[in-house]
Amino acid sequence: MAARQAASTQQPRPGRRAVLGAAMAGGAGAAGLLAAGSGTATAAGAAGRHGGAGPGRLPVPTVVAHRGASGYRPEHTLGAYQLGLDLGADIIEQDLVPTRDGQLVCRHENDITGTTDVADHPEFADRRTTKSVDGTELTGWFTEDFTLAELKTLRATERIPAQRPNNTLYDGRWTVPTFAEVLDWAAERARKRGRPVWLYTETKHPTYFRSLGLGLEEPLARLLRQHRLHRADAPVILQSFEPSSIQRLRRLVDTPGVVLLGAADDRPWDFVESGDPRTVADLITRRGLAEIAGYAQGIGPTLDLVIPRAADGSLTAPTSLVGDAHRADLLVHPYTLRNENAFLPADFRRGDDPNAYGDVFGAARAYFEAGIDGVFADHPDTALLAAEDFRG
Ligand code: G3P
Ligand code: CA
């Protein structure tokens, strides 16, 4: 409670509120996904928070449909993306990994054991293997061992069926989408609704894949260029846990970028590979944030970096991260808000069922009051309702 009282003394900052209306309408046009104007990246990136350009055109707090509306549909399917859009999410998230033939597909992990029916395909039984990904040993089936044609014979399934049994209704309904398909889907939807469909696109394990000859950034940049989404004012935000991936993308396209941040003692895998000793704790110092602001428009920290949890799992007081990031001219889009008790801070859980919904509105209020610019949410409709109180 003390943490919530402390947080509630902080008001949303009007200067960062939406300038959605006219700017969004101006960004639609016949080109669908393509926003108006050519835009020019500045040292701190797109005009973003200040100029009402690039991500600055998004409503604040921005609600990101995390892996689509993954609270209601198997994640990273066109069904999950469409529902996210239908529920009103401001931006739809994709995680990208490559196939053996270098096609970008939407999966949270390259290990597809838990999110497809690959185990039911005897023709792929011999593809099951053990490998080390970013220092973690994994056994399963991996996208980089399948051609796109092979991967397309699989069907997507719910990742956490025990927690979200209703979502298994949709098991097998959709294939694993390619990013190219998502771009086509977004362009078509943009044309139909007369305004852009925003995408929030993450490169997964970029250093690992580059070591296999499957660099992610070049094909991603090619696709963005094909869809004219390579400009600073494109309705796309690129994201990665590996800063060097955002830096590489920055050299290829002007599309805005966000650096994702795990726990304070995490070390980005590109840092591990290059011998850079820094951890997330170093990246969120004022110096670290200023460096990020040289090539990215925002950060995507864990919610715990914004408001840490006490030993009992309840929220404490907000850290200085949001203010420090804003002083460095960086957007702050933390992850991940979920409705179920199991994922909520202890003081916002209701009852003993970990799969029942808790007081997600209370939790969201605490995070929004801490001044964040948006949030990744599995249940975007709930997050949008919570965000309404903070929009101008
Ligand atoms: O990209 C924001 C958030 O999705 C990061 O976490 O592991 O769900 O990709 P993850
Ligand atoms: Ca992600």
Coordinates of C-alpha atoms and ligand atoms in Angstrom, one line a residue:
M1 CA 0.0 0.0 0.0
A2 CA 2.8 2.4 0.8
A3 CA 4.2 1.9 -2.7
R4 CA 0.9 2.7 -4.2
Q5 CA 0.5 5.8 -2.1
A6 CA 3.9 6.9 -3.2
A7 CA 3.2 6.2 -6.8
S8 CA -0.1 8.0 -6.7
T9 CA 1.5 11.3 -5.9
Q10 CA 3.0 11.2 -9.4
Q11 CA 0.6 12.5 -12.1
P12 CA 0.7 11.5 -15.8
R13 CA 2.7 14.0 -17.7
P14 CA 0.4 15.9 -20.1
G15 CA 3.3 16.6 -22.5
R16 CA 3.6 13.0 -23.3
R17 CA -0.1 12.4 -23.9
A18 CA -1.6 11.5 -27.2
V19 CA -1.5 13.7 -30.2
L20 CA -3.3 10.8 -31.9
G21 CA -6.2 12.4 -33.8
A22 CA -5.0 14.5 -36.6
A23 CA -1.5 13.0 -36.7
M24 CA -2.7 9.5 -37.0
A25 CA -5.2 10.4 -39.6
G26 CA -2.5 12.2 -41.5
G27 CA -0.3 9.1 -41.3
A28 CA -2.8 6.8 -42.9
G29 CA -3.5 7.5 -46.6
A30 CA -3.8 5.1 -49.5
A31 CA -0.4 3.5 -48.7
G32 CA -2.0 1.9 -45.7
L33 CA 0.9 1.1 -43.4
L34 CA 3.0 4.0 -44.6
A35 CA 2.9 7.1 -42.6
A36 CA 2.9 10.5 -44.2
G37 CA 6.1 12.4 -44.8
S38 CA 9.6 11.2 -45.2
G39 CA 10.8 12.1 -41.7
T40 CA 14.4 12.5 -40.7
A41 CA 16.1 10.7 -37.8
T42 CA 17.8 13.0 -35.3
A43 CA 20.5 12.3 -32.8
A44 CA 17.9 11.2 -30.3
G45 CA 15.9 9.5 -33.0
A46 CA 12.5 10.3 -34.3
A47 CA 10.6 13.2 -32.8
G48 CA 8.9 10.6 -30.7
R49 CA 7.8 12.0 -27.3
H50 CA 8.3 15.6 -28.3
G51 CA 7.4 16.3 -31.8
G52 CA 4.3 14.1 -32.3
A53 CA 6.1 12.2 -35.0
G54 CA 7.1 8.5 -35.1
P55 CA 6.1 6.8 -31.9
G56 CA 5.1 10.3 -30.6
R57 CA 1.9 9.8 -32.6
L58 CA 0.8 6.9 -30.4
P59 CA -1.7 7.5 -27.6
V60 CA 0.0 7.6 -24.1
P61 CA -0.1 5.3 -22.3
T62 CA 0.3 3.1 -25.3
V63 CA -1.1 -0.4 -25.1
V64 CA 0.9 -3.1 -27.0
A65 CA -0.9 -6.4 -27.8
H66 CA 1.9 -8.6 -26.5
R67 CA 2.4 -11.4 -29.0
G68 CA -1.1 -10.4 -30.2
A69 CA -4.0 -10.7 -27.8
S70 CA -2.1 -13.7 -26.3
G71 CA -4.3 -13.8 -23.2
Y72 CA -7.2 -15.0 -25.5
R73 CA -5.6 -16.8 -28.4
P74 CA -2.5 -18.8 -29.1
E75 CA 0.3 -16.3 -29.3
H76 CA 1.9 -15.1 -32.5
T77 CA -0.9 -16.2 -34.8
L78 CA -2.8 -14.0 -37.2
G79 CA -5.8 -14.7 -35.0
A80 CA -4.0 -13.3 -32.0
Y81 CA -2.9 -10.2 -34.0
Q82 CA -6.4 -9.6 -35.4
L83 CA -8.0 -9.9 -32.0
G84 CA -5.5 -7.5 -30.6
L85 CA -6.4 -5.0 -33.3
D86 CA -10.2 -5.7 -32.8
L87 CA -9.8 -5.0 -29.1
G88 CA -8.3 -1.6 -29.9
A89 CA -4.6 -2.2 -29.1
D90 CA -2.5 0.7 -30.3
I91 CA 0.3 -1.6 -31.6
I92 CA 0.7 -5.3 -32.2
E93 CA 3.8 -7.1 -31.2
Q94 CA 5.8 -9.8 -33.1
D95 CA 8.9 -11.7 -32.0
L96 CA 11.0 -12.9 -35.0
V97 CA 13.2 -15.9 -35.5
P98 CA 14.5 -17.4 -38.8
T99 CA 13.8 -20.6 -40.7
R100 CA 16.7 -22.7 -42.2
D101 CA 16.2 -20.9 -45.5
G102 CA 16.4 -17.4 -43.9
Q103 CA 12.7 -16.5 -43.8
L104 CA 11.5 -14.5 -40.7
V105 CA 8.7 -16.1 -38.8
C106 CA 6.8 -15.0 -35.7
R107 CA 7.7 -17.1 -32.6
H108 CA 8.8 -16.1 -29.2
E109 CA 11.4 -18.8 -29.2
N110 CA 13.2 -20.7 -32.0
D111 CA 12.3 -23.8 -29.9
I112 CA 8.8 -24.5 -31.2
T113 CA 8.1 -27.5 -29.0
G114 CA 5.7 -25.6 -26.8
T115 CA 3.9 -23.4 -29.3
T116 CA 3.2 -25.8 -32.3
D117 CA 2.1 -29.3 -32.9
V118 CA 5.5 -30.3 -34.1
A119 CA 5.7 -33.2 -31.7
D120 CA 2.7 -34.8 -33.5
H121 CA 4.6 -34.9 -36.8
P122 CA 6.4 -38.2 -37.1
E123 CA 8.2 -37.0 -40.2
F124 CA 10.0 -34.5 -38.1
A125 CA 10.8 -36.8 -35.1
D126 CA 14.5 -36.9 -36.0
R127 CA 14.8 -33.1 -36.0
R128 CA 14.4 -33.1 -32.2
T129 CA 17.8 -32.1 -30.8
T130 CA 19.6 -30.4 -28.0
K131 CA 21.5 -27.2 -28.5
S132 CA 22.7 -24.2 -26.6
V133 CA 20.9 -21.0 -27.2
D134 CA 22.4 -17.9 -25.5
G135 CA 24.1 -20.1 -23.0
T136 CA 21.0 -22.2 -22.2
E137 CA 20.8 -25.8 -23.1
L138 CA 17.5 -26.7 -24.8
T139 CA 16.0 -29.9 -26.2
G140 CA 13.2 -29.7 -28.8
W141 CA 12.5 -28.7 -32.3
F142 CA 14.0 -25.4 -33.6
T143 CA 12.9 -23.1 -36.4
E144 CA 16.4 -22.9 -37.9
D145 CA 16.2 -26.6 -38.7
F146 CA 13.1 -26.3 -40.8
T147 CA 12.5 -24.7 -44.2
L148 CA 9.6 -22.4 -44.3
A149 CA 7.7 -24.9 -46.4
E150 CA 8.2 -27.5 -43.7
L151 CA 7.3 -25.1 -40.9
K152 CA 4.1 -24.2 -42.7
T153 CA 2.9 -27.8 -42.3
L154 CA 2.7 -27.2 -38.5
R155 CA -0.1 -25.6 -36.6
A156 CA 0.2 -23.1 -33.7
T157 CA -0.9 -24.1 -30.2
E158 CA -1.4 -22.4 -26.9
R159 CA 1.8 -22.0 -24.9
I160 CA 0.3 -22.3 -21.4
P161 CA -2.7 -24.6 -21.7
A162 CA -2.9 -25.3 -18.0
Q163 CA -3.2 -21.6 -17.2
R164 CA -5.3 -20.6 -20.2
P165 CA -7.4 -23.7 -21.1
N166 CA -9.9 -21.7 -23.1
N167 CA -7.3 -20.7 -25.6
T168 CA -6.8 -24.4 -26.5
L169 CA -10.1 -24.1 -28.4
Y170 CA -8.0 -22.4 -31.1
D171 CA -5.2 -25.0 -31.2
G172 CA -4.5 -25.9 -34.8
R173 CA -6.5 -23.1 -36.3
W174 CA -3.6 -21.0 -37.5
T175 CA -0.1 -21.7 -39.0
V176 CA 3.1 -20.0 -37.8
P177 CA 2.9 -16.6 -39.6
T178 CA 5.8 -15.2 -41.5
F179 CA 6.7 -11.5 -40.9
A180 CA 6.0 -10.9 -44.6
E181 CA 2.4 -12.2 -44.1
V182 CA 2.0 -10.0 -41.1
L183 CA 3.1 -7.0 -43.1
D184 CA 0.6 -7.8 -45.8
W185 CA -2.1 -8.4 -43.1
A186 CA -1.3 -5.0 -41.5
A187 CA -1.3 -3.2 -44.8
E188 CA -4.7 -4.7 -45.8
R189 CA -6.2 -3.8 -42.4
A190 CA -4.7 -0.3 -42.6
R191 CA -6.4 0.2 -45.9
K192 CA -9.7 -1.0 -44.6
R193 CA -9.7 1.1 -41.5
G194 CA -8.1 4.1 -43.0
R195 CA -5.2 4.5 -40.6
P196 CA -2.0 2.6 -39.9
V197 CA -1.7 -0.6 -38.1
W198 CA 1.3 -0.2 -35.8
L199 CA 3.7 -3.1 -35.4
Y200 CA 6.3 -3.6 -32.5
T201 CA 8.8 -6.1 -33.9
E202 CA 11.5 -7.8 -31.9
T203 CA 14.7 -9.6 -33.1
K204 CA 15.1 -12.7 -31.0
H205 CA 18.6 -14.1 -30.3
P206 CA 20.2 -12.0 -33.1
T207 CA 23.8 -12.9 -32.2
Y208 CA 23.1 -16.6 -31.9
F209 CA 21.4 -16.6 -35.3
R210 CA 24.2 -14.5 -36.9
S211 CA 26.7 -17.1 -35.8
L212 CA 24.6 -19.6 -37.8
G213 CA 24.7 -17.4 -40.9
L214 CA 21.1 -16.4 -40.3
G215 CA 21.4 -12.7 -39.5
L216 CA 18.0 -11.3 -38.7
E217 CA 18.5 -7.6 -39.3
E218 CA 19.2 -7.6 -43.1
P219 CA 16.1 -9.6 -44.1
L220 CA 14.1 -7.5 -41.6
A221 CA 15.4 -4.3 -43.1
R222 CA 14.7 -5.6 -46.6
L223 CA 11.0 -6.4 -45.7
L224 CA 10.6 -3.0 -44.1
R225 CA 12.0 -1.3 -47.2
Q226 CA 9.7 -3.3 -49.4
H227 CA 6.7 -2.0 -47.4
R228 CA 8.2 1.5 -47.1
L229 CA 8.5 1.1 -43.4
H230 CA 12.1 2.0 -43.2
R231 CA 11.6 5.7 -42.4
A232 CA 11.7 7.4 -39.0
D233 CA 8.0 8.1 -39.2
A234 CA 6.9 4.5 -40.1
P235 CA 4.3 3.0 -37.8
V236 CA 6.7 0.4 -36.6
I237 CA 9.0 0.2 -33.6
L238 CA 11.9 -2.3 -33.6
Q239 CA 13.0 -3.9 -30.4
S240 CA 15.7 -6.2 -29.1
F241 CA 17.3 -7.4 -25.8
E242 CA 20.6 -7.1 -27.7
P243 CA 21.7 -3.4 -28.1
S244 CA 23.9 -4.3 -31.1
S245 CA 20.9 -5.5 -33.0
I246 CA 19.2 -2.1 -32.6
Q247 CA 22.4 -0.5 -33.6
R248 CA 22.7 -2.7 -36.7
L249 CA 19.2 -2.0 -37.6
R250 CA 19.8 1.7 -37.2
R251 CA 22.5 1.5 -39.9
L252 CA 20.1 -0.2 -42.2
V253 CA 16.8 1.7 -41.7
D254 CA 15.5 4.8 -39.9
T255 CA 12.6 2.9 -38.2
P256 CA 12.6 3.8 -34.5
G257 CA 14.1 1.3 -32.1
V258 CA 13.7 0.3 -28.4
V259 CA 16.3 -1.5 -26.3
L260 CA 14.7 -4.2 -24.1
L261 CA 16.0 -4.6 -20.6
G262 CA 15.7 -7.8 -18.4
A263 CA 16.6 -8.1 -14.8
A264 CA 19.3 -5.8 -13.4
D265 CA 21.9 -8.5 -13.3
D266 CA 21.2 -9.8 -16.8
R267 CA 23.9 -9.4 -19.3
P268 CA 22.7 -9.0 -22.9
W269 CA 24.0 -11.9 -24.9
D270 CA 25.8 -9.8 -27.5
F271 CA 27.7 -8.3 -24.5
V272 CA 28.6 -11.8 -23.4
E273 CA 29.8 -12.7 -26.8
S274 CA 31.8 -9.5 -27.3
G275 CA 33.3 -9.5 -23.8
D276 CA 31.5 -6.4 -22.7
P277 CA 31.1 -6.8 -18.9
R278 CA 28.1 -4.5 -18.5
T279 CA 24.8 -5.6 -17.3
V280 CA 21.3 -4.1 -17.4
A281 CA 22.2 -2.3 -14.2
D282 CA 24.9 -0.4 -16.1
L283 CA 22.5 0.3 -19.0
I284 CA 20.0 2.0 -16.7
T285 CA 22.4 4.4 -15.2
R286 CA 22.1 8.0 -16.6
R287 CA 25.2 7.4 -18.6
G288 CA 23.9 4.1 -19.9
L289 CA 20.6 5.7 -20.9
A290 CA 22.3 8.6 -22.6
E291 CA 24.2 6.1 -24.7
I292 CA 21.1 4.2 -25.6
A293 CA 19.5 7.5 -26.6
G294 CA 22.2 7.9 -29.2
Y295 CA 20.7 5.1 -31.3
A296 CA 17.2 4.2 -29.9
Q297 CA 14.0 6.0 -29.1
G298 CA 13.1 4.1 -26.0
I299 CA 13.6 1.3 -23.5
G300 CA 11.5 -1.7 -22.8
P301 CA 12.3 -2.7 -19.2
T302 CA 10.6 -5.3 -17.0
L303 CA 7.8 -3.9 -14.9
D304 CA 10.0 -4.8 -11.9
L305 CA 12.6 -2.3 -13.0
V306 CA 9.9 0.4 -12.8
I307 CA 8.4 -0.7 -9.5
P308 CA 10.4 -3.5 -7.8
R309 CA 8.6 -6.1 -5.8
A310 CA 9.3 -6.8 -2.1
A311 CA 10.2 -10.3 -0.9
D312 CA 6.5 -11.1 -0.4
G313 CA 5.8 -10.2 -4.1
S314 CA 4.1 -6.9 -3.4
L315 CA 5.0 -3.6 -5.0
T316 CA 7.4 -1.2 -3.4
A317 CA 8.1 2.3 -4.5
P318 CA 9.0 3.3 -8.1
T319 CA 12.6 3.6 -9.0
S320 CA 14.1 6.6 -10.8
L321 CA 14.1 4.7 -14.1
V322 CA 11.2 6.4 -15.7
G323 CA 12.4 9.9 -14.9
D324 CA 15.9 9.1 -15.8
A325 CA 14.8 7.7 -19.2
H326 CA 12.6 10.6 -19.9
R327 CA 15.5 13.0 -19.1
A328 CA 17.4 11.1 -21.7
D329 CA 14.5 11.6 -24.1
L330 CA 13.6 7.9 -24.1
L331 CA 10.2 6.3 -24.2
V332 CA 9.5 3.7 -21.5
H333 CA 7.4 0.7 -22.6
P334 CA 7.7 -2.0 -19.9
Y335 CA 6.5 -5.6 -20.1
T336 CA 4.3 -7.5 -19.3
L337 CA 0.9 -6.9 -17.8
R338 CA -1.3 -10.0 -17.5
N339 CA -4.7 -10.3 -15.9
E340 CA -4.1 -13.6 -14.0
N341 CA -3.1 -13.6 -10.4
A342 CA 0.0 -15.7 -11.1
F343 CA 1.6 -12.8 -12.9
L344 CA 0.4 -9.9 -10.7
P345 CA 2.2 -8.3 -7.8
A346 CA 1.0 -10.1 -4.6
D347 CA -0.9 -7.1 -3.4
F348 CA -3.1 -7.1 -6.4
R349 CA -4.0 -10.8 -6.4
R350 CA -7.6 -11.8 -5.7
G351 CA -8.2 -15.2 -4.1
D352 CA -6.0 -18.3 -4.2
D353 CA -6.6 -19.4 -7.8
P354 CA -3.4 -18.4 -9.7
N355 CA -5.3 -18.6 -13.0
A356 CA -8.2 -16.3 -11.9
Y357 CA -8.1 -12.7 -12.8
G358 CA -6.7 -10.4 -10.1
D359 CA -6.9 -6.6 -9.6
V360 CA -5.1 -5.8 -12.8
F361 CA -6.7 -2.3 -12.9
G362 CA -5.0 -1.6 -9.6
A363 CA -1.7 -2.8 -10.7
A364 CA -1.9 -1.0 -14.0
R365 CA -2.8 2.2 -12.2
A366 CA 0.4 1.9 -10.1
Y367 CA 2.5 1.5 -13.2
F368 CA 0.8 4.2 -15.1
E369 CA 1.2 6.6 -12.2
A370 CA 4.9 5.9 -12.2
G371 CA 4.8 7.7 -15.6
I372 CA 5.4 4.9 -18.1
D373 CA 4.6 5.7 -21.7
G374 CA 3.0 2.4 -22.5
V375 CA 2.9 -1.3 -21.6
F376 CA 3.0 -4.7 -23.3
A377 CA -0.2 -6.5 -22.3
D378 CA -1.5 -10.0 -22.9
H379 CA -5.1 -8.7 -22.4
P380 CA -5.0 -5.5 -24.4
D381 CA -8.7 -4.7 -23.8
T382 CA -8.2 -4.6 -20.0
A383 CA -5.0 -2.6 -20.3
L384 CA -6.8 -0.1 -22.6
L385 CA -9.6 0.4 -20.0
A386 CA -6.9 1.0 -17.4
A387 CA -5.1 3.4 -19.7
E388 CA -8.2 5.4 -20.5
D389 CA -7.9 7.1 -17.1
F390 CA -4.5 8.4 -18.0
R391 CA -5.2 9.7 -21.5
G392 CA -5.9 13.3 -22.0
Ligands
G3P1 O1 9.3 -7.4 -26.2 C1 8.7 -7.0 -25.0 C2 8.5 -8.2 -24.3 O2 7.8 -9.1 -25.1 C3 9.8 -8.8 -23.9 O3 9.6 -10.1 -23.4 O4 10.2 -12.4 -23.6 O5 7.9 -11.6 -24.0 O6 9.6 -11.2 -25.7 P1 9.3 -11.4 -24.2
CA2 CA 8.8 -9.7 -27.3

